[in-house]
PDB file of C-alpha atoms in Angstrom:
ATOM      1  CA  UNK A 220      95.787 126.039  98.502  1.00  0.00           C
ATOM      2  CA  UNK A 221      92.027 126.583  98.461  1.00  0.00           C
ATOM      3  CA  UNK A 222      89.476 124.215  99.970  1.00  0.00           C
ATOM      4  CA  UNK A 223      88.379 123.065  96.510  1.00  0.00           C
ATOM      5  CA  UNK A 224      91.956 122.247  95.547  1.00  0.00           C
ATOM      6  CA  UNK A 225      92.480 120.321  98.785  1.00  0.00           C
ATOM      7  CA  UNK A 226      89.325 118.292  98.233  1.00  0.00           C
ATOM      8  CA  UNK A 227      90.364 117.606  94.646  1.00  0.00           C
ATOM      9  CA  UNK A 228      93.798 116.473  95.796  1.00  0.00           C
ATOM     10  CA  UNK A 229      92.345 114.184  98.488  1.00  0.00           C
ATOM     11  CA  UNK A 230      89.866 112.729  95.998  1.00  0.00           C
ATOM     12  CA  UNK A 231      92.598 112.034  93.455  1.00  0.00           C
ATOM     13  CA  UNK A 232      94.771 110.390  96.117  1.00  0.00           C
ATOM     14  CA  UNK A 233      91.823 108.304  97.271  1.00  0.00           C
ATOM     15  CA  UNK A 234      91.090 107.085  93.741  1.00  0.00           C
ATOM     16  CA  UNK A 235      94.754 106.241  93.100  1.00  0.00           C
ATOM     17  CA  UNK A 236      94.999 104.406  96.443  1.00  0.00           C
ATOM     18  CA  UNK A 237      91.849 102.429  95.664  1.00  0.00           C
ATOM     19  CA  UNK A 238      93.237 101.283  92.312  1.00  0.00           C
ATOM     20  CA  UNK A 239      96.544 100.346  93.951  1.00  0.00           C
ATOM     21  CA  UNK A 240      94.906  98.368  96.756  1.00  0.00           C
ATOM     22  CA  UNK A 241      92.324  96.649  94.549  1.00  0.00           C
ATOM     23  CA  UNK A 242      94.715  93.874  93.359  1.00  0.00           C
ATOM     24  CA  UNK A 243      95.689  93.094  96.964  1.00  0.00           C
ATOM     25  CA  UNK A 244      92.029  92.956  97.961  1.00  0.00           C
ATOM     26  CA  UNK A 245      91.277  90.690  95.019  1.00  0.00           C
ATOM     27  CA  UNK A 246      94.060  88.278  95.967  1.00  0.00           C
ATOM     28  CA  UNK A 247      92.874  88.189  99.585  1.00  0.00           C
ATOM     29  CA  UNK A 248      89.244  87.680  98.570  1.00  0.00           C
ATOM     30  CA  UNK A 249      90.082  84.859  96.177  1.00  0.00           C
ATOM     31  CA  UNK A 250      92.266  83.157  98.798  1.00  0.00           C
ATOM     32  CA  UNK A 251      89.235  83.002 101.103  1.00  0.00           C
ATOM     33  CA  UNK A 252      86.670  81.884  98.540  1.00  0.00           C
ATOM     34  CA  UNK A 253      88.562  79.993  95.827  1.00  0.00           C
ATOM     35  CA  UNK A 254      86.105  81.364  93.281  1.00  0.00           C
ATOM     36  CA  UNK A 255      86.636  81.180  89.549  1.00  0.00           C
ATOM     37  CA  UNK A 256      88.572  84.308  88.597  1.00  0.00           C
ATOM     38  CA  UNK A 257      87.159  84.185  85.044  1.00  0.00           C
ATOM     39  CA  UNK A 258      83.507  84.519  86.106  1.00  0.00           C
ATOM     40  CA  UNK A 259      81.768  87.605  84.712  1.00  0.00           C
ATOM     41  CA  UNK A 260      80.576  89.809  86.245  1.00  0.00           C
ATOM     42  CA  UNK A 261      83.019  89.387  89.130  1.00  0.00           C
ATOM     43  CA  UNK A 262      81.799  89.502  92.697  1.00  0.00           C
ATOM     44  CA  UNK A 263      83.211  92.313  94.806  1.00  0.00           C
ATOM     45  CA  UNK A 264      82.046  90.864  98.116  1.00  0.00           C
ATOM     46  CA  UNK A 265      83.462  87.501  99.292  1.00  0.00           C
ATOM     47  CA  UNK A 266      80.873  84.732  99.239  1.00  0.00           C
ATOM     48  CA  UNK A 267      81.182  82.014 101.886  1.00  0.00           C
ATOM     49  CA  UNK A 268      84.760  82.876 102.974  1.00  0.00           C
ATOM     50  CA  UNK A 269      86.822  80.276 104.860  1.00  0.00           C
ATOM     51  CA  UNK A 270      90.448  79.520 105.678  1.00  0.00           C
ATOM     52  CA  UNK A 271      90.545  76.008 104.221  1.00  0.00           C
ATOM     53  CA  UNK A 272      92.990  77.020 101.499  1.00  0.00           C
ATOM     54  CA  UNK A 273      95.425  78.392 104.064  1.00  0.00           C
ATOM     55  CA  UNK A 274      95.267  75.063 105.884  1.00  0.00           C
ATOM     56  CA  UNK A 275      95.957  73.275 102.601  1.00  0.00           C
ATOM     57  CA  UNK A 276      99.051  75.406 102.026  1.00  0.00           C
ATOM     58  CA  UNK A 277     100.321  74.759 105.543  1.00  0.00           C
ATOM     59  CA  UNK A 278     100.021  70.970 105.333  1.00  0.00           C
ATOM     60  CA  UNK A 279     100.487  70.212 101.612  1.00  0.00           C
ATOM     61  CA  UNK A 280     104.159  71.203 101.780  1.00  0.00           C
ATOM     62  CA  UNK A 281     106.601  71.853 104.662  1.00  0.00           C
ATOM     63  CA  UNK A 282     105.605  75.529 104.653  1.00  0.00           C
ATOM     64  CA  UNK A 283     107.094  76.247 108.086  1.00  0.00           C
ATOM     65  CA  UNK A 284     110.481  74.884 107.010  1.00  0.00           C
ATOM     66  CA  UNK A 285     110.460  77.016 103.855  1.00  0.00           C
ATOM     67  CA  UNK A 286     109.451  80.026 105.921  1.00  0.00           C
ATOM     68  CA  UNK A 287     112.334  79.515 108.353  1.00  0.00           C
ATOM     69  CA  UNK A 288     114.786  79.155 105.457  1.00  0.00           C
ATOM     70  CA  UNK A 289     113.563  82.381 103.870  1.00  0.00           C
ATOM     71  CA  UNK A 290     113.744  84.247 107.176  1.00  0.00           C
ATOM     72  CA  UNK A 291     117.301  83.054 107.900  1.00  0.00           C
ATOM     73  CA  UNK A 292     118.545  83.967 104.421  1.00  0.00           C
ATOM     74  CA  UNK A 293     116.816  87.356 104.536  1.00  0.00           C
ATOM     75  CA  UNK A 294     118.264  88.178 107.964  1.00  0.00           C
ATOM     76  CA  UNK A 295     121.778  87.360 106.704  1.00  0.00           C
ATOM     77  CA  UNK A 296     121.241  89.484 103.583  1.00  0.00           C
ATOM     78  CA  UNK A 297     119.861  92.448 105.531  1.00  0.00           C
ATOM     79  CA  UNK A 298     122.691  92.372 108.097  1.00  0.00           C
ATOM     80  CA  UNK A 299     125.341  92.077 105.371  1.00  0.00           C
ATOM     81  CA  UNK A 300     123.805  94.911 103.360  1.00  0.00           C
ATOM     82  CA  UNK A 301     123.647  97.323 106.281  1.00  0.00           C
ATOM     83  CA  UNK A 302     127.250  96.573 107.285  1.00  0.00           C
ATOM     84  CA  UNK A 303     128.930  96.378 103.869  1.00  0.00           C
ATOM     85  CA  UNK A 304     126.909  99.100 102.167  1.00  0.00           C
ATOM     86  CA  UNK A 305     127.506 101.507 105.049  1.00  0.00           C
ATOM     87  CA  UNK A 306     131.253 100.929 104.870  1.00  0.00           C
ATOM     88  CA  UNK A 307     131.300 101.279 101.081  1.00  0.00           C
ATOM     89  CA  UNK A 308     129.065 104.351 101.141  1.00  0.00           C
ATOM     90  CA  UNK A 309     131.333 106.017 103.686  1.00  0.00           C
ATOM     91  CA  UNK A 310     134.394 105.172 101.589  1.00  0.00           C
ATOM     92  CA  UNK A 311     132.812 106.855  98.542  1.00  0.00           C
ATOM     93  CA  UNK A 312     132.380 110.071 100.528  1.00  0.00           C
ATOM     94  CA  UNK A 313     136.137 110.236 101.101  1.00  0.00           C
ATOM     95  CA  UNK A 314     138.711 111.449  98.604  1.00  0.00           C
ATOM     96  CA  UNK A 315     141.070 108.774  97.274  1.00  0.00           C
ATOM     97  CA  UNK A 316     142.896 108.062  94.008  1.00  0.00           C
ATOM     98  CA  UNK A 317     140.560 106.491  91.455  1.00  0.00           C
ATOM     99  CA  UNK A 318     137.339 107.558  93.187  1.00  0.00           C
ATOM    100  CA  UNK A 319     135.681 108.701  89.957  1.00  0.00           C
ATOM    101  CA  UNK A 320     136.683 105.469  88.207  1.00  0.00           C
ATOM    102  CA  UNK A 321     135.309 103.426  91.111  1.00  0.00           C
ATOM    103  CA  UNK A 322     131.960 105.212  90.956  1.00  0.00           C
ATOM    104  CA  UNK A 323     131.805 104.720  87.201  1.00  0.00           C
ATOM    105  CA  UNK A 324     132.603 101.036  87.664  1.00  0.00           C
ATOM    106  CA  UNK A 325     129.765 100.685  90.178  1.00  0.00           C
ATOM    107  CA  UNK A 326     127.336 102.457  87.867  1.00  0.00           C
ATOM    108  CA  UNK A 327     128.428 100.247  84.966  1.00  0.00           C
ATOM    109  CA  UNK A 328     127.904  97.097  87.016  1.00  0.00           C
ATOM    110  CA  UNK A 329     124.320  98.181  87.691  1.00  0.00           C
ATOM    111  CA  UNK A 330     123.576  97.706  83.991  1.00  0.00           C
ATOM    112  CA  UNK A 331     124.702  94.065  84.005  1.00  0.00           C
ATOM    113  CA  UNK A 332     121.822  91.678  84.840  1.00  0.00           C
ATOM    114  CA  UNK A 333     122.445  88.976  87.404  1.00  0.00           C
ATOM    115  CA  UNK A 334     121.684  86.260  84.844  1.00  0.00           C
ATOM    116  CA  UNK A 335     124.896  87.205  83.007  1.00  0.00           C
ATOM    117  CA  UNK A 336     127.053  86.663  86.098  1.00  0.00           C
ATOM    118  CA  UNK A 337     125.262  83.638  87.486  1.00  0.00           C
ATOM    119  CA  UNK A 338     127.846  81.126  86.170  1.00  0.00           C
ATOM    120  CA  UNK A 339     130.893  82.814  87.772  1.00  0.00           C
ATOM    121  CA  UNK A 340     128.819  83.397  90.905  1.00  0.00           C
ATOM    122  CA  UNK A 341     128.037  79.684  91.029  1.00  0.00           C
ATOM    123  CA  UNK A 342     131.697  78.746  90.517  1.00  0.00           C
ATOM    124  CA  UNK A 343     132.828  81.107  93.284  1.00  0.00           C
ATOM    125  CA  UNK A 344     130.161  79.806  95.645  1.00  0.00           C
ATOM    126  CA  UNK A 345     131.168  76.234  94.837  1.00  0.00           C
ATOM    127  CA  UNK A 346     134.863  76.946  95.455  1.00  0.00           C
ATOM    128  CA  UNK A 347     133.979  78.480  98.810  1.00  0.00           C
ATOM    129  CA  UNK A 348     132.030  75.342  99.742  1.00  0.00           C
ATOM    130  CA  UNK A 349     128.785  77.271 100.218  1.00  0.00           C
ATOM    131  CA  UNK A 350     126.493  75.302  97.915  1.00  0.00           C
ATOM    132  CA  UNK A 351     123.233  74.230  99.522  1.00  0.00           C
ATOM    133  CA  UNK A 352     123.756  76.578 102.477  1.00  0.00           C
ATOM    134  CA  UNK A 353     122.209  79.737 103.909  1.00  0.00           C
ATOM    135  CA  UNK A 354     125.410  81.706 103.368  1.00  0.00           C
ATOM    136  CA  UNK A 355     125.554  80.575  99.740  1.00  0.00           C
ATOM    137  CA  UNK A 356     122.005  81.734  99.068  1.00  0.00           C
ATOM    138  CA  UNK A 357     122.727  85.092 100.705  1.00  0.00           C
ATOM    139  CA  UNK A 358     126.129  85.663  99.066  1.00  0.00           C
ATOM    140  CA  UNK A 359     125.106  87.415  95.774  1.00  0.00           C
ATOM    141  CA  UNK A 360     122.753  89.765  97.648  1.00  0.00           C
ATOM    142  CA  UNK A 361     125.188  90.542 100.465  1.00  0.00           C
ATOM    143  CA  UNK A 362     125.789  94.006  99.001  1.00  0.00           C
ATOM    144  CA  UNK A 363     123.862  95.988  96.398  1.00  0.00           C
ATOM    145  CA  UNK A 364     125.102  99.022  94.491  1.00  0.00           C
ATOM    146  CA  UNK A 365     121.813 100.902  94.748  1.00  0.00           C
ATOM    147  CA  UNK A 366     121.916 100.715  98.534  1.00  0.00           C
ATOM    148  CA  UNK A 367     125.574 101.782  98.572  1.00  0.00           C
ATOM    149  CA  UNK A 368     124.657 105.021  96.806  1.00  0.00           C
ATOM    150  CA  UNK A 369     121.706 105.521  99.163  1.00  0.00           C
ATOM    151  CA  UNK A 370     124.144 105.421 102.079  1.00  0.00           C
ATOM    152  CA  UNK A 371     126.553 107.677 100.190  1.00  0.00           C
ATOM    153  CA  UNK A 372     123.871 110.318  99.675  1.00  0.00           C
ATOM    154  CA  UNK A 373     122.823 110.134 103.317  1.00  0.00           C
ATOM    155  CA  UNK A 374     126.397 110.399 104.598  1.00  0.00           C
ATOM    156  CA  UNK A 375     127.152 113.395 102.391  1.00  0.00           C
ATOM    157  CA  UNK A 376     124.248 115.264 104.010  1.00  0.00           C
ATOM    158  CA  UNK A 377     125.949 115.057 107.441  1.00  0.00           C
ATOM    159  CA  UNK A 378     128.086 118.123 108.295  1.00  0.00           C
ATOM    160  CA  UNK A 379     131.749 117.443 107.655  1.00  0.00           C
ATOM    161  CA  UNK A 380     132.644 119.301 110.842  1.00  0.00           C
ATOM    162  CA  UNK A 381     131.075 116.536 112.908  1.00  0.00           C
ATOM    163  CA  UNK A 382     133.206 113.867 111.248  1.00  0.00           C
ATOM    164  CA  UNK A 383     136.369 115.974 111.394  1.00  0.00           C
ATOM    165  CA  UNK A 384     135.842 116.652 115.109  1.00  0.00           C
ATOM    166  CA  UNK A 385     135.561 112.920 115.776  1.00  0.00           C
ATOM    167  CA  UNK A 386     138.688 112.252 113.723  1.00  0.00           C
ATOM    168  CA  UNK A 387     140.629 114.915 115.668  1.00  0.00           C
ATOM    169  CA  UNK A 388     139.598 113.148 118.881  1.00  0.00           C
ATOM    170  CA  UNK A 389     141.232 109.988 117.545  1.00  0.00           C
ATOM    171  CA  UNK A 390     138.053 108.074 116.718  1.00  0.00           C
ATOM    172  CA  UNK A 391     138.761 105.392 114.050  1.00  0.00           C
ATOM    173  CA  UNK A 392     136.766 105.405 110.817  1.00  0.00           C
ATOM    174  CA  UNK A 393     134.805 102.235 111.584  1.00  0.00           C
ATOM    175  CA  UNK A 394     133.617 103.754 114.871  1.00  0.00           C
ATOM    176  CA  UNK A 395     132.746 107.008 113.115  1.00  0.00           C
ATOM    177  CA  UNK A 396     130.502 105.061 110.760  1.00  0.00           C
ATOM    178  CA  UNK A 397     128.719 102.847 113.296  1.00  0.00           C
ATOM    179  CA  UNK A 398     128.711 105.093 116.375  1.00  0.00           C
ATOM    180  CA  UNK A 399     128.238 108.574 114.902  1.00  0.00           C
ATOM    181  CA  UNK A 400     126.987 108.514 111.309  1.00  0.00           C
ATOM    182  CA  UNK A 401     124.590 105.550 111.206  1.00  0.00           C
ATOM    183  CA  UNK A 402     122.452 106.751 114.149  1.00  0.00           C
ATOM    184  CA  UNK A 403     121.922 109.973 112.172  1.00  0.00           C
ATOM    185  CA  UNK A 404     120.904 108.193 108.954  1.00  0.00           C
ATOM    186  CA  UNK A 405     118.011 106.001 110.036  1.00  0.00           C
ATOM    187  CA  UNK A 406     116.087 106.603 106.766  1.00  0.00           C
ATOM    188  CA  UNK A 407     119.022 105.179 104.787  1.00  0.00           C
ATOM    189  CA  UNK A 408     119.147 102.155 107.098  1.00  0.00           C
ATOM    190  CA  UNK A 409     115.402 101.593 106.707  1.00  0.00           C
ATOM    191  CA  UNK A 410     115.710 101.846 102.921  1.00  0.00           C
ATOM    192  CA  UNK A 411     118.532  99.298 102.918  1.00  0.00           C
ATOM    193  CA  UNK A 412     116.588  96.943 105.155  1.00  0.00           C
ATOM    194  CA  UNK A 413     113.400  97.083 103.098  1.00  0.00           C
ATOM    195  CA  UNK A 414     115.047  96.780  99.681  1.00  0.00           C
ATOM    196  CA  UNK A 415     117.474  94.017 100.663  1.00  0.00           C
ATOM    197  CA  UNK A 416     114.725  92.093 102.464  1.00  0.00           C
ATOM    198  CA  UNK A 417     112.344  92.220  99.503  1.00  0.00           C
ATOM    199  CA  UNK A 418     115.046  91.247  96.995  1.00  0.00           C
ATOM    200  CA  UNK A 419     116.130  88.342  99.171  1.00  0.00           C
ATOM    201  CA  UNK A 420     112.597  87.263 100.071  1.00  0.00           C
ATOM    202  CA  UNK A 421     111.520  87.093  96.424  1.00  0.00           C
ATOM    203  CA  UNK A 422     114.732  85.556  95.063  1.00  0.00           C
ATOM    204  CA  UNK A 423     113.976  82.461  92.992  1.00  0.00           C
ATOM    205  CA  UNK A 424     116.647  81.840  90.357  1.00  0.00           C
ATOM    206  CA  UNK A 425     119.728  81.801  92.609  1.00  0.00           C
ATOM    207  CA  UNK A 426     118.312  79.430  95.272  1.00  0.00           C
ATOM    208  CA  UNK A 427     117.055  77.218  92.444  1.00  0.00           C
ATOM    209  CA  UNK A 428     120.617  76.963  91.096  1.00  0.00           C
ATOM    210  CA  UNK A 429     122.543  76.188  94.276  1.00  0.00           C
ATOM    211  CA  UNK A 430     120.025  74.341  96.487  1.00  0.00           C
ATOM    212  CA  UNK A 431     120.060  70.564  96.218  1.00  0.00           C
ATOM    213  CA  UNK A 432     118.353  69.518  99.454  1.00  0.00           C
ATOM    214  CA  UNK A 433     114.572  69.992  99.567  1.00  0.00           C
ATOM    215  CA  UNK A 434     114.794  70.956 103.235  1.00  0.00           C
ATOM    216  CA  UNK A 435     116.895  74.016 102.280  1.00  0.00           C
ATOM    217  CA  UNK A 436     114.378  75.430  99.809  1.00  0.00           C
ATOM    218  CA  UNK A 437     112.927  78.892 100.346  1.00  0.00           C
ATOM    219  CA  UNK A 438     109.347  80.054  99.865  1.00  0.00           C
ATOM    220  CA  UNK A 439     109.631  80.916  96.125  1.00  0.00           C
ATOM    221  CA  UNK A 440     110.925  77.392  95.472  1.00  0.00           C
ATOM    222  CA  UNK A 441     108.235  76.045  97.791  1.00  0.00           C
ATOM    223  CA  UNK A 442     105.632  77.741  95.618  1.00  0.00           C
ATOM    224  CA  UNK A 443     106.847  75.833  92.559  1.00  0.00           C
ATOM    225  CA  UNK A 444     106.690  72.577  94.510  1.00  0.00           C
ATOM    226  CA  UNK A 445     103.264  73.490  95.868  1.00  0.00           C
ATOM    227  CA  UNK A 446     101.851  73.973  92.365  1.00  0.00           C
ATOM    228  CA  UNK A 447     103.044  70.490  91.428  1.00  0.00           C
ATOM    229  CA  UNK A 448     101.198  68.731  94.284  1.00  0.00           C
ATOM    230  CA  UNK A 449      97.922  70.693  94.476  1.00  0.00           C
ATOM    231  CA  UNK A 450      95.285  70.173  91.813  1.00  0.00           C
ATOM    232  CA  UNK A 451      92.790  72.961  92.581  1.00  0.00           C
ATOM    233  CA  UNK A 452      95.286  75.794  92.604  1.00  0.00           C
ATOM    234  CA  UNK A 453      93.098  78.921  92.404  1.00  0.00           C
ATOM    235  CA  UNK A 454      92.270  79.498  96.069  1.00  0.00           C
ATOM    236  CA  UNK A 455      95.344  77.687  97.390  1.00  0.00           C
ATOM    237  CA  UNK A 456      97.706  79.621  95.118  1.00  0.00           C
ATOM    238  CA  UNK A 457      96.278  82.958  96.229  1.00  0.00           C
ATOM    239  CA  UNK A 458      96.443  81.834  99.866  1.00  0.00           C
ATOM    240  CA  UNK A 459     100.118  80.985  99.387  1.00  0.00           C
ATOM    241  CA  UNK A 460     100.727  84.421  97.866  1.00  0.00           C
ATOM    242  CA  UNK A 461      99.059  86.154 100.799  1.00  0.00           C
ATOM    243  CA  UNK A 462     101.156  84.209 103.323  1.00  0.00           C
ATOM    244  CA  UNK A 463     104.331  85.131 101.432  1.00  0.00           C
ATOM    245  CA  UNK A 464     103.368  88.797 101.050  1.00  0.00           C
ATOM    246  CA  UNK A 465     102.570  89.444 104.711  1.00  0.00           C
ATOM    247  CA  UNK A 466     106.167  89.722 106.074  1.00  0.00           C
ATOM    248  CA  UNK A 467     107.246  92.170 103.372  1.00  0.00           C
ATOM    249  CA  UNK A 468     104.125  94.301 103.818  1.00  0.00           C
ATOM    250  CA  UNK A 469     104.593  94.403 107.587  1.00  0.00           C
ATOM    251  CA  UNK A 470     108.218  95.516 107.311  1.00  0.00           C
ATOM    252  CA  UNK A 471     107.326  98.161 104.738  1.00  0.00           C
ATOM    253  CA  UNK A 472     104.438  99.556 106.779  1.00  0.00           C
ATOM    254  CA  UNK A 473     106.599  99.751 109.902  1.00  0.00           C
ATOM    255  CA  UNK A 474     109.319 101.708 108.121  1.00  0.00           C
ATOM    256  CA  UNK A 475     107.499 103.409 105.247  1.00  0.00           C
ATOM    257  CA  UNK A 476     108.151 106.950 106.491  1.00  0.00           C
ATOM    258  CA  UNK A 477     111.903 106.360 106.830  1.00  0.00           C
ATOM    259  CA  UNK A 478     111.907 104.449 103.527  1.00  0.00           C
ATOM    260  CA  UNK A 479     110.433 107.361 101.587  1.00  0.00           C
ATOM    261  CA  UNK A 480     112.776 109.801 103.331  1.00  0.00           C
ATOM    262  CA  UNK A 481     115.759 107.597 102.515  1.00  0.00           C
ATOM    263  CA  UNK A 482     114.872 107.414  98.827  1.00  0.00           C
ATOM    264  CA  UNK A 483     114.512 111.205  98.569  1.00  0.00           C
ATOM    265  CA  UNK A 484     117.411 112.186 100.834  1.00  0.00           C
ATOM    266  CA  UNK A 485     119.704 112.884  97.907  1.00  0.00           C
ATOM    267  CA  UNK A 486     117.126 114.896  95.942  1.00  0.00           C
ATOM    268  CA  UNK A 487     117.673 118.108  97.911  1.00  0.00           C
ATOM    269  CA  UNK A 488     120.576 119.658  99.730  1.00  0.00           C
ATOM    270  CA  UNK A 489     120.624 121.610 102.948  1.00  0.00           C
TER     271      UNK A 489
END
């Protein structure tokens, strides 16, 4: 690649990155100024920034309680996804009667939106006595088909000789998965962690259905309550969004390299 082509590539990437980061900058700027977002021409530089809106968010609602609830539910979801998806992904790499039908069933279930299954999910959660609980909020997201196939692709890239050698030595399958295979598939783990965390962190409909106690509400439900008690919502709403976005952005930035590798691990062989 010539120097001109490299400069052109870097310039194009810089322009694309600027357009992608501009909305995040705009949200952050508005959360510090509370300016009218409909003013034209818009101001690119924050004028008289302050953190008053963040203080309003913290004290207008029990933000810390909602934050703890979201963290607990997300931790349960992430742990369940890594454990269950790893076991299911390993099972799909093995040969067993009905394997093709099982894979087709999984792929078919991916086309069914959660809203269609929310009534049976509610009935099952109610019968298990998990309404208005952390486990109940985490239950529908405890395993996701997309992440199962991510693990499957990562496991299939590991040499079969390594697994067969461990099986000859008498190592049980569960130990093969968690002691041998998972340490070699960190990108798949990172992908599972990031995707399951984001899906759980942003979940609104399911907690809204099963939560009855206000003290068990998560941050998305807290946002709805916040909008009902705050009159001047422009700056405060954007401040709330920034405070909710920070954990997900931090986790993504810490594991972005493994995340991208995990998503592309099944694209090539060898």
